[in-house]
Coordinates of N, CA and C in Angstrom, one line a residue:
A1 N 1.6 16.4 -33.4 CA 0.3 16.6 -32.7 C -0.9 16.5 -33.7
G2 N -0.7 17.1 -34.9 CA -1.8 17.1 -35.9 C -2.0 15.6 -36.4
V3 N -0.9 14.8 -36.6 CA -1.1 13.4 -37.0 C -1.9 12.7 -35.8
A4 N -1.5 12.9 -34.6 CA -2.1 12.3 -33.4 C -3.6 12.6 -33.4
H5 N -4.0 13.8 -33.6 CA -5.4 14.2 -33.6 C -6.1 13.5 -34.8
E6 N -5.5 13.4 -35.9 CA -6.1 12.7 -37.1 C -6.4 11.2 -36.8
L7 N -5.5 10.6 -36.0 CA -5.6 9.2 -35.7 C -6.7 8.9 -34.7
R8 N -7.1 9.9 -33.9 CA -8.0 9.7 -32.8 C -9.4 9.5 -33.3
N9 N -9.8 10.2 -34.5 CA -11.1 10.0 -35.0 C -11.4 8.6 -35.5
P10 N -10.6 8.0 -36.4 CA -10.9 6.6 -36.7 C -10.8 5.6 -35.6
L11 N -9.9 5.9 -34.6 CA -9.8 5.0 -33.5 C -11.1 5.0 -32.7
S12 N -11.8 6.2 -32.6 CA -13.0 6.2 -31.9 C -14.1 5.4 -32.5
S13 N -14.1 5.5 -33.9 CA -15.0 4.7 -34.7 C -14.8 3.2 -34.5
I14 N -13.5 2.8 -34.5 CA -13.2 1.4 -34.4 C -13.6 0.9 -33.0
K15 N -13.4 1.7 -32.0 CA -13.9 1.3 -30.7 C -15.3 1.2 -30.5
G16 N -16.1 2.1 -31.2 CA -17.5 2.1 -31.2 C -18.1 0.9 -31.8
Y17 N -17.6 0.6 -33.0 CA -18.0 -0.7 -33.7 C -17.7 -1.9 -33.0
A18 N -16.5 -1.9 -32.4 CA -16.0 -3.1 -31.7 C -17.0 -3.4 -30.5
T19 N -17.3 -2.3 -29.8 CA -18.2 -2.4 -28.6 C -19.6 -2.8 -29.1
Y20 N -20.1 -2.3 -30.2 CA -21.4 -2.6 -30.7 C -21.4 -4.2 -31.1
F21 N -20.5 -4.6 -31.9 CA -20.5 -6.0 -32.4 C -20.2 -7.0 -31.2
G22 N -19.4 -6.5 -30.2 CA -19.1 -7.4 -29.1 C -20.4 -7.6 -28.3
G23 N -21.3 -6.7 -28.2 CA -22.6 -6.8 -27.5 C -23.6 -7.7 -28.2
R24 N -23.3 -8.1 -29.5 CA -24.2 -9.0 -30.2 C -23.8 -10.5 -30.1
F25 N -22.6 -10.7 -29.5 CA -22.2 -12.1 -29.3 C -22.6 -12.5 -27.9
P26 N -22.7 -13.8 -27.7 CA -23.1 -14.4 -26.4 C -21.9 -14.1 -25.4
E27 N -22.4 -13.9 -24.2 CA -21.4 -13.7 -23.1 C -20.5 -15.0 -22.9
G28 N -19.2 -14.8 -22.9 CA -18.2 -15.8 -22.7 C -17.8 -16.5 -24.0
S29 N -18.4 -16.0 -25.2 CA -18.0 -16.6 -26.5 C -16.7 -16.0 -26.9
A30 N -16.0 -16.7 -27.8 CA -14.6 -16.3 -28.3 C -14.8 -15.0 -29.1
D31 N -15.9 -14.9 -29.8 CA -16.1 -13.6 -30.6 C -16.3 -12.4 -29.7
R32 N -17.0 -12.6 -28.6 CA -17.2 -11.5 -27.8 C -15.9 -11.0 -27.1
E33 N -15.0 -12.1 -26.7 CA -13.7 -11.8 -26.1 C -12.8 -11.1 -27.1
A34 N -12.9 -11.5 -28.4 CA -12.1 -10.8 -29.4 C -12.4 -9.4 -29.5
A35 N -13.7 -9.1 -29.5 CA -14.2 -7.7 -29.6 C -13.7 -6.9 -28.4
Q36 N -13.8 -7.5 -27.2 CA -13.3 -6.8 -26.0 C -11.8 -6.5 -26.1
I37 N -11.0 -7.5 -26.6 CA -9.6 -7.2 -26.9 C -9.3 -6.1 -27.8
M38 N -10.2 -5.9 -28.8 CA -10.1 -4.8 -29.8 C -10.3 -3.5 -29.1
V39 N -11.3 -3.5 -28.2 CA -11.6 -2.2 -27.4 C -10.4 -1.9 -26.5
K40 N -9.9 -2.8 -25.9 CA -8.7 -2.5 -25.0 C -7.5 -2.1 -25.8
E41 N -7.3 -2.7 -27.0 CA -6.1 -2.2 -27.7 C -6.3 -0.8 -28.2
V42 N -7.5 -0.4 -28.6 CA -7.8 0.9 -29.0 C -7.6 1.9 -27.9
E43 N -8.0 1.5 -26.7 CA -7.8 2.4 -25.5 C -6.3 2.6 -25.2
R44 N -5.6 1.5 -25.4 CA -4.1 1.6 -25.2 C -3.5 2.6 -26.2
L45 N -3.9 2.5 -27.5 CA -3.4 3.4 -28.5 C -3.9 4.9 -28.2
N46 N -5.1 5.0 -27.7 CA -5.5 6.4 -27.4 C -4.7 6.9 -26.2
R47 N -4.2 6.1 -25.3 CA -3.4 6.6 -24.2 C -2.0 7.0 -24.8
A48 N -1.5 6.3 -25.8 CA -0.2 6.6 -26.4 C -0.3 7.9 -27.2
I49 N -1.5 8.1 -27.8 CA -1.7 9.3 -28.6 C -1.8 10.5 -27.6
G50 N -2.5 10.3 -26.5 CA -2.6 11.4 -25.5 C -1.2 11.8 -25.0
D51 N -0.4 10.8 -24.7 CA 1.0 11.1 -24.2 C 1.8 11.9 -25.3
L52 N 1.6 11.5 -26.6 CA 2.3 12.2 -27.7 C 1.8 13.7 -27.8
I53 N 0.5 13.9 -27.7 CA 0.0 15.3 -27.8 C 0.5 16.1 -26.6
G54 N 0.5 15.4 -25.4 CA 1.0 16.1 -24.3 C 2.4 16.5 -24.4
L55 N 3.3 15.7 -25.0 CA 4.7 16.0 -25.2 C 4.9 17.1 -26.2
S56 N 4.1 17.1 -27.3 CA 4.3 18.0 -28.4 C 3.8 19.4 -28.2
R57 N 2.8 19.6 -27.3 CA 2.2 20.9 -27.1 C 3.1 21.7 -26.1
P58 N 2.9 23.0 -26.1 CA 3.6 23.8 -25.0 C 3.0 23.4 -23.7
T59 N 3.8 23.5 -22.7 CA 3.4 23.1 -21.3 C 2.7 24.3 -20.7
D60 N 1.3 24.3 -20.7 CA 0.6 25.4 -20.2 C 0.3 25.2 -18.8
I61 N 1.1 25.7 -17.9 CA 0.9 25.6 -16.5 C 0.2 26.8 -15.9
R62 N -0.6 26.6 -14.9 CA -1.3 27.6 -14.3 C -1.0 27.6 -12.8
P63 N 0.2 28.1 -12.4 CA 0.6 28.0 -11.0 C -0.2 28.8 -10.0
R64 N -0.3 28.1 -8.8 CA -0.9 28.9 -7.7 C -0.3 28.4 -6.5
M65 N -0.2 29.1 -5.4 CA 0.5 28.7 -4.1 C -0.3 27.5 -3.6
T66 N 0.4 26.4 -3.4 CA -0.2 25.1 -3.1 C 0.6 24.4 -2.0
G67 N -0.1 23.7 -1.1 CA 0.6 22.9 0.0 C 0.9 21.5 -0.6
M68 N 2.2 21.3 -0.8 CA 2.6 20.0 -1.4 C 2.3 18.8 -0.6
R69 N 2.3 18.9 0.8 CA 2.0 17.6 1.6 C 0.5 17.2 1.2
R70 N -0.4 18.1 1.2 CA -1.8 17.8 1.0 C -2.0 17.2 -0.5
L71 N -1.2 17.8 -1.4 CA -1.3 17.3 -2.8 C -0.7 15.9 -2.9
V72 N 0.3 15.6 -2.3 CA 1.0 14.3 -2.3 C 0.0 13.3 -1.7
E73 N -0.6 13.6 -0.6 CA -1.5 12.8 0.1 C -2.7 12.4 -0.8
D74 N -3.3 13.5 -1.4 CA -4.4 13.2 -2.2 C -4.1 12.4 -3.5
T75 N -2.8 12.5 -3.9 CA -2.4 11.8 -5.1 C -2.2 10.3 -4.8
L76 N -1.7 10.0 -3.5 CA -1.4 8.6 -3.1 C -2.7 7.9 -2.8
R77 N -3.7 8.6 -2.4 CA -4.9 7.9 -1.9 C -5.4 6.8 -2.8
P78 N -5.7 7.1 -4.1 CA -6.2 6.1 -5.0 C -5.2 4.9 -5.3
I79 N -4.0 5.1 -5.2 CA -3.1 3.9 -5.5 C -2.8 3.1 -4.3
E80 N -3.2 3.6 -3.1 CA -3.0 2.8 -1.9 C -4.0 1.7 -1.7
V81 N -5.2 2.0 -2.1 CA -6.4 1.1 -1.8 C -6.4 0.0 -2.8
A82 N -7.1 -1.1 -2.4 CA -7.3 -2.2 -3.2 C -8.2 -1.9 -4.4
E83 N -9.3 -1.1 -4.1 CA -10.3 -0.9 -5.1 C -9.9 0.4 -5.9
A84 N -8.9 0.4 -6.8 CA -8.5 1.6 -7.4 C -9.4 2.0 -8.6
P85 N -9.3 3.2 -9.0 CA -10.1 3.7 -10.1 C -9.8 2.8 -11.4
P86 N -10.7 2.8 -12.4 CA -10.5 1.9 -13.5 C -9.1 2.1 -14.2
R87 N -8.6 3.3 -14.3 CA -7.3 3.5 -15.0 C -6.2 3.0 -14.2
L88 N -6.4 2.6 -13.0 CA -5.4 2.1 -12.1 C -5.6 0.7 -11.7
T89 N -6.6 0.1 -12.3 CA -6.9 -1.3 -11.9 C -5.7 -2.2 -12.1
G90 N -5.4 -3.0 -11.1 CA -4.3 -3.9 -11.2 C -3.0 -3.3 -10.8
R91 N -2.9 -1.9 -10.6 CA -1.7 -1.2 -10.3 C -1.7 -0.7 -8.9
A92 N -2.7 -0.9 -8.1 CA -2.8 -0.3 -6.8 C -1.8 -1.1 -5.9
A93 N -1.3 -0.3 -4.9 CA -0.2 -0.8 -4.1 C -0.7 -1.9 -3.2
A94 N -2.0 -1.9 -2.7 CA -2.4 -2.9 -1.8 C -2.5 -4.3 -2.5
G95 N -2.8 -4.3 -3.8 CA -2.8 -5.6 -4.6 C -1.5 -6.1 -5.0
R96 N -0.4 -5.3 -4.7 CA 1.0 -5.7 -5.1 C 1.8 -6.0 -4.0
G97 N 1.3 -5.9 -2.8 CA 2.1 -6.1 -1.6 C 3.1 -5.0 -1.3
V98 N 2.8 -3.8 -1.7 CA 3.6 -2.7 -1.5 C 3.1 -1.7 -0.5
T99 N 4.0 -1.4 0.4 CA 3.7 -0.5 1.5 C 4.1 1.0 1.0
V100 N 3.1 1.9 1.2 CA 3.4 3.3 0.8 C 3.6 4.1 2.1
R101 N 4.6 4.9 2.1 CA 5.0 5.7 3.3 C 5.3 7.1 2.8
L102 N 4.8 8.1 3.6 CA 5.1 9.6 3.3 C 5.8 10.1 4.6
D103 N 7.0 10.7 4.4 CA 7.6 11.4 5.4 C 7.7 12.9 5.1
A104 N 6.9 13.7 5.9 CA 7.0 15.1 5.7 C 6.6 15.9 6.9
P105 N 7.1 17.0 7.1 CA 6.8 17.9 8.3 C 5.4 18.3 8.2
D106 N 4.8 18.6 9.4 CA 3.4 19.1 9.4 C 3.4 20.5 8.7
E107 N 4.4 21.3 8.9 CA 4.5 22.7 8.4 C 5.5 22.7 7.3
L108 N 5.0 23.1 6.1 CA 5.9 23.2 5.0 C 5.6 24.5 4.2
P109 N 6.5 25.2 3.7 CA 6.1 26.4 2.9 C 5.4 25.9 1.6
D110 N 4.4 26.8 1.2 CA 3.7 26.5 -0.1 C 4.6 26.7 -1.3
V111 N 4.3 26.1 -2.4 CA 5.0 26.3 -3.6 C 4.1 26.7 -4.7
A112 N 4.6 27.5 -5.7 CA 3.8 27.9 -6.8 C 3.8 26.8 -7.9
I113 N 2.8 26.1 -7.9 CA 2.7 25.0 -8.9 C 1.4 24.9 -9.6
D114 N 1.3 24.2 -10.6 CA 0.0 23.9 -11.2 C -0.4 22.5 -10.6
P115 N -1.4 22.5 -9.7 CA -1.7 21.3 -8.9 C -2.0 20.1 -9.9
D116 N -2.8 20.3 -10.9 CA -3.1 19.2 -11.8 C -1.9 18.6 -12.5
R117 N -1.0 19.5 -13.0 CA 0.2 19.0 -13.7 C 1.1 18.3 -12.8
M118 N 1.3 18.9 -11.5 CA 2.2 18.3 -10.6 C 1.7 16.9 -10.1
R119 N 0.3 16.8 -9.9 CA -0.3 15.6 -9.6 C 0.0 14.5 -10.6
Q120 N 0.0 14.9 -11.9 CA 0.4 14.0 -13.0 C 1.8 13.5 -12.8
V121 N 2.7 14.4 -12.4 CA 4.1 14.0 -12.3 C 4.2 13.0 -11.2
I122 N 3.6 13.3 -10.0 CA 3.7 12.4 -8.9 C 3.1 11.0 -9.2
L123 N 1.9 11.0 -9.7 CA 1.3 9.8 -10.1 C 2.1 8.9 -11.0
N124 N 2.7 9.6 -12.0 CA 3.5 8.8 -13.0 C 4.7 8.2 -12.4
L125 N 5.4 8.9 -11.5 CA 6.5 8.4 -10.8 C 6.2 7.3 -9.8
C126 N 5.1 7.5 -9.2 CA 4.6 6.4 -8.2 C 4.2 5.1 -8.9
L127 N 3.5 5.2 -10.0 CA 3.1 4.1 -10.7 C 4.3 3.3 -11.3
N128 N 5.3 4.1 -11.8 CA 6.6 3.5 -12.3 C 7.2 2.7 -11.1
G129 N 7.2 3.3 -10.0 CA 7.8 2.6 -8.8 C 7.1 1.3 -8.5
L130 N 5.7 1.3 -8.6 CA 4.9 0.1 -8.2 C 5.3 -1.0 -9.3
E131 N 5.4 -0.6 -10.6 CA 5.7 -1.6 -11.6 C 7.1 -2.2 -11.4
A132 N 8.0 -1.4 -10.8 CA 9.3 -2.0 -10.6 C 9.3 -3.0 -9.4
M133 N 8.2 -3.1 -8.7 CA 8.1 -4.0 -7.5 C 7.0 -5.0 -7.6
P134 N 7.1 -6.0 -8.6 CA 6.1 -6.9 -8.9 C 5.9 -7.9 -7.7
E135 N 7.0 -8.1 -6.9 CA 6.9 -9.0 -5.8 C 6.7 -8.3 -4.5
G136 N 6.3 -7.0 -4.5 CA 6.1 -6.3 -3.3 C 7.4 -5.5 -2.9
G137 N 7.2 -4.6 -1.9 CA 8.2 -3.8 -1.4 C 7.7 -2.6 -0.8
E138 N 8.5 -1.5 -0.9 CA 8.1 -0.2 -0.2 C 8.3 1.0 -1.1
L139 N 7.2 1.8 -1.2 CA 7.3 3.0 -1.9 C 7.3 4.2 -0.9
S140 N 8.4 4.9 -0.8 CA 8.5 6.0 0.2 C 8.7 7.3 -0.5
L141 N 8.0 8.3 0.1 CA 8.0 9.6 -0.4 C 8.5 10.5 0.8
S142 N 9.2 11.5 0.5 CA 9.7 12.5 1.4 C 9.6 13.9 0.9
L143 N 9.2 14.8 1.8 CA 9.2 16.3 1.4 C 10.0 17.0 2.4
Q144 N 11.0 17.8 2.0 CA 11.8 18.6 2.9 C 12.2 19.9 2.2
P145 N 12.3 21.0 3.0 CA 12.9 22.2 2.4 C 14.3 22.0 2.1
E146 N 14.9 22.6 1.1 CA 16.3 22.5 0.8 C 16.7 23.9 0.1
G147 N 17.3 24.7 1.0 CA 17.6 26.1 0.5 C 16.4 26.8 0.1
D148 N 16.4 27.3 -1.1 CA 15.3 28.1 -1.6 C 14.4 27.2 -2.5
A149 N 14.4 25.9 -2.2 CA 13.5 25.0 -3.0 C 12.9 24.0 -2.0
L150 N 11.9 23.3 -2.5 CA 11.3 22.1 -1.8 C 11.7 20.9 -2.5
R151 N 12.3 19.9 -1.8 CA 12.7 18.6 -2.3 C 11.7 17.6 -2.1
L152 N 11.3 16.9 -3.2 CA 10.4 15.8 -3.2 C 11.2 14.6 -3.6
E153 N 11.3 13.5 -2.8 CA 12.0 12.3 -3.2 C 10.9 11.2 -3.3
I154 N 11.0 10.4 -4.3 CA 10.2 9.2 -4.5 C 11.1 8.0 -4.7
R155 N 11.0 7.1 -3.7 CA 12.0 6.0 -3.7 C 11.3 4.6 -3.7
D156 N 11.8 3.7 -4.4 CA 11.2 2.4 -4.5 C 12.2 1.4 -4.2
T157 N 11.8 0.1 -3.8 CA 12.8 -0.9 -3.5 C 12.8 -2.0 -4.6
G158 N 12.6 -1.6 -5.8 CA 12.4 -2.5 -6.9 C 13.7 -3.0 -7.5
M159 N 13.6 -3.3 -8.8 CA 14.7 -3.9 -9.5 C 15.8 -3.0 -10.0
G160 N 15.5 -1.7 -9.8 CA 16.5 -0.7 -10.2 C 16.6 -0.5 -11.7
I161 N 17.5 0.5 -12.1 CA 17.7 0.8 -13.5 C 19.1 0.5 -13.9
A162 N 19.3 0.0 -15.0 CA 20.6 -0.4 -15.5 C 21.4 0.8 -15.7
P163 N 22.8 0.8 -15.4 CA 23.6 2.0 -15.5 C 23.6 2.6 -17.0
E164 N 23.5 1.7 -18.0 CA 23.5 2.3 -19.4 C 22.2 3.0 -19.7
A165 N 21.2 2.7 -19.0 CA 19.8 3.3 -19.2 C 19.7 4.6 -18.6
L166 N 20.4 4.9 -17.4 CA 20.1 6.1 -16.6 C 20.3 7.4 -17.4
P167 N 21.4 7.5 -18.3 CA 21.5 8.8 -19.0 C 20.3 9.1 -20.0
H168 N 19.5 8.1 -20.3 CA 18.5 8.3 -21.3 C 17.1 8.2 -20.7
I169 N 17.0 8.1 -19.4 CA 15.7 7.8 -18.8 C 14.6 8.8 -19.1
F170 N 15.0 10.0 -19.3 CA 14.0 11.2 -19.6 C 14.0 11.4 -21.1
D171 N 14.6 10.6 -21.9 CA 14.5 10.8 -23.4 C 13.2 10.4 -23.9
P172 N 12.5 11.2 -24.9 CA 11.3 10.7 -25.4 C 11.5 9.3 -26.2
Y173 N 10.5 8.5 -26.0 CA 10.5 7.1 -26.6 C 11.5 6.2 -26.1
F174 N 12.2 6.5 -25.1 CA 13.1 5.5 -24.5 C 12.3 4.8 -23.4
T175 N 12.4 3.5 -23.4 CA 11.7 2.7 -22.4 C 12.4 1.4 -22.2
T176 N 12.4 1.0 -21.0 CA 12.9 -0.4 -20.6 C 11.9 -1.4 -20.4
K177 N 10.6 -1.0 -20.6 CA 9.5 -1.9 -20.4 C 9.1 -2.6 -21.7
G178 N 8.5 -3.8 -21.5 CA 8.0 -4.5 -22.7 C 6.9 -3.8 -23.4
Q179 N 6.1 -3.1 -22.6 CA 5.1 -2.2 -23.2 C 5.2 -0.8 -22.7
G180 N 4.7 0.1 -23.4 CA 4.8 1.5 -23.0 C 5.4 2.3 -24.2
T181 N 5.1 3.6 -24.2 CA 5.5 4.5 -25.2 C 6.8 5.1 -25.0
G182 N 7.3 5.2 -23.8 CA 8.5 5.9 -23.5 C 8.3 7.3 -23.5
L183 N 7.1 7.8 -23.2 CA 6.8 9.3 -23.1 C 6.5 9.7 -21.8
G184 N 6.3 8.8 -20.8 CA 5.8 9.1 -19.5 C 6.8 10.0 -18.8
L185 N 8.1 9.6 -18.7 CA 9.1 10.3 -17.9 C 9.6 11.5 -18.8
A186 N 9.5 11.5 -20.1 CA 9.8 12.7 -20.9 C 8.8 13.8 -20.5
T187 N 7.5 13.4 -20.4 CA 6.5 14.4 -20.0 C 6.7 14.9 -18.6
V188 N 7.1 14.0 -17.7 CA 7.4 14.4 -16.3 C 8.5 15.5 -16.3
H189 N 9.5 15.2 -17.1 CA 10.7 16.1 -17.2 C 10.2 17.5 -17.7
K190 N 9.4 17.4 -18.7 CA 8.9 18.7 -19.3 C 8.1 19.5 -18.3
I191 N 7.2 18.9 -17.6 CA 6.4 19.6 -16.6 C 7.2 20.2 -15.5
V192 N 8.1 19.4 -14.9 CA 9.0 19.9 -13.9 C 9.8 21.1 -14.4
E193 N 10.4 21.0 -15.5 CA 11.2 22.2 -16.1 C 10.3 23.4 -16.3
A194 N 9.1 23.2 -16.7 CA 8.1 24.3 -16.9 C 7.8 25.1 -15.6
H195 N 8.0 24.4 -14.4 CA 7.8 25.0 -13.2 C 9.1 25.6 -12.7
G196 N 10.2 25.6 -13.4 CA 11.4 26.2 -13.0 C 12.2 25.2 -12.1
G197 N 11.8 24.0 -12.0 CA 12.4 23.0 -11.2 C 13.3 22.1 -11.9
S198 N 13.8 21.1 -11.2 CA 14.7 20.1 -11.8 C 14.3 18.7 -11.3
I199 N 14.7 17.6 -12.0 CA 14.4 16.3 -11.6 C 15.7 15.5 -12.0
S200 N 16.0 14.6 -11.1 CA 17.2 13.7 -11.3 C 16.8 12.3 -10.8
V201 N 17.6 11.3 -11.2 CA 17.4 9.9 -10.7 C 18.7 9.3 -10.4
T202 N 18.7 8.5 -9.3 CA 19.8 7.6 -9.0 C 19.4 6.2 -8.8
S203 N 20.2 5.2 -9.2 CA 19.7 3.8 -9.1 C 20.9 2.9 -9.2
E204 N 20.7 1.7 -8.7 CA 21.6 0.6 -8.9 C 20.7 -0.6 -9.1
P205 N 21.1 -1.5 -10.1 CA 20.4 -2.7 -10.3 C 20.2 -3.5 -9.0
G206 N 18.9 -3.9 -8.8 CA 18.5 -4.6 -7.6 C 18.4 -3.8 -6.3
Q207 N 18.7 -2.5 -6.4 CA 18.6 -1.6 -5.2 C 17.5 -0.6 -5.3
G208 N 16.7 -0.6 -6.3 CA 15.6 0.4 -6.4 C 16.1 1.6 -7.1
A209 N 15.2 2.6 -7.1 CA 15.5 3.9 -7.7 C 15.0 5.0 -6.8
V210 N 15.7 6.2 -7.0 CA 15.2 7.4 -6.2 C 15.1 8.6 -7.3
F211 N 13.9 9.1 -7.4 CA 13.7 10.3 -8.2 C 13.7 11.5 -7.2
R212 N 14.4 12.5 -7.5 CA 14.5 13.7 -6.7 C 14.0 14.9 -7.5
L213 N 13.0 15.6 -7.0 CA 12.5 16.8 -7.6 C 12.8 18.0 -6.7
L214 N 13.3 19.1 -7.3 CA 13.5 20.4 -6.6 C 12.6 21.4 -7.2
L215 N 11.7 22.0 -6.4 CA 10.8 23.0 -6.9 C 11.1 24.3 -6.1
P216 N 11.2 25.4 -6.9 CA 11.6 26.6 -6.3 C 10.4 27.1 -5.4
L217 N 10.8 27.7 -4.2 CA 9.9 28.3 -3.3 C 9.6 29.8 -3.8
G218 N 8.5 30.3 -3.3 CA 8.2 31.7 -3.7 C 7.2 31.7 -4.8
E219 N 6.5 32.8 -5.0 CA 5.5 32.9 -6.0 C 6.1 33.2 -7.4
K220 N 5.5 32.7 -8.4 CA 6.0 32.9 -9.8 C 5.2 34.0 -10.4

């Protein structure tokens, strides 16, 4: 975490200078385009550093009784629309030919969760599902009580996960993507465990993947 923080300061300077010099070149010039690439690469490194800091620090959750259906609906809204926020540009479901569906009863017991951290979990899993469906498909979510827990399932119809990768899917730095830090699912696993819950995944190549979260009911 200390090294990550030390890296952030010079990266901010690099981004600032790249932005400054880029603005001095004519619009459409190769030099301006090179400066813009530098800025994007710095932003990518900053995201990786943010993931590393998030994984290394204690998971400080602030649970409060929360309605999961409303939380899931609010989290899905920006990824369903064509005009996604900047950090989701190009990853929205509408632009990928993906249908998003939520199956949940109108009445569900509240759960003691940190809404911001759980929203991070749901968003990460949904974006992973979208990336697994470059040719379109369906992203379906379901919420159901299961004993003394609430079960959230996130299912995609994408390319699936290779059997040899499944045991390592939540390991830090393990990734099957050409790009990425391999910290996203490790962070998801850490947040879910901090809530006293569990997460598992089942998948077959070409048959999509299903992530199942169990969150304990009752106040913490």
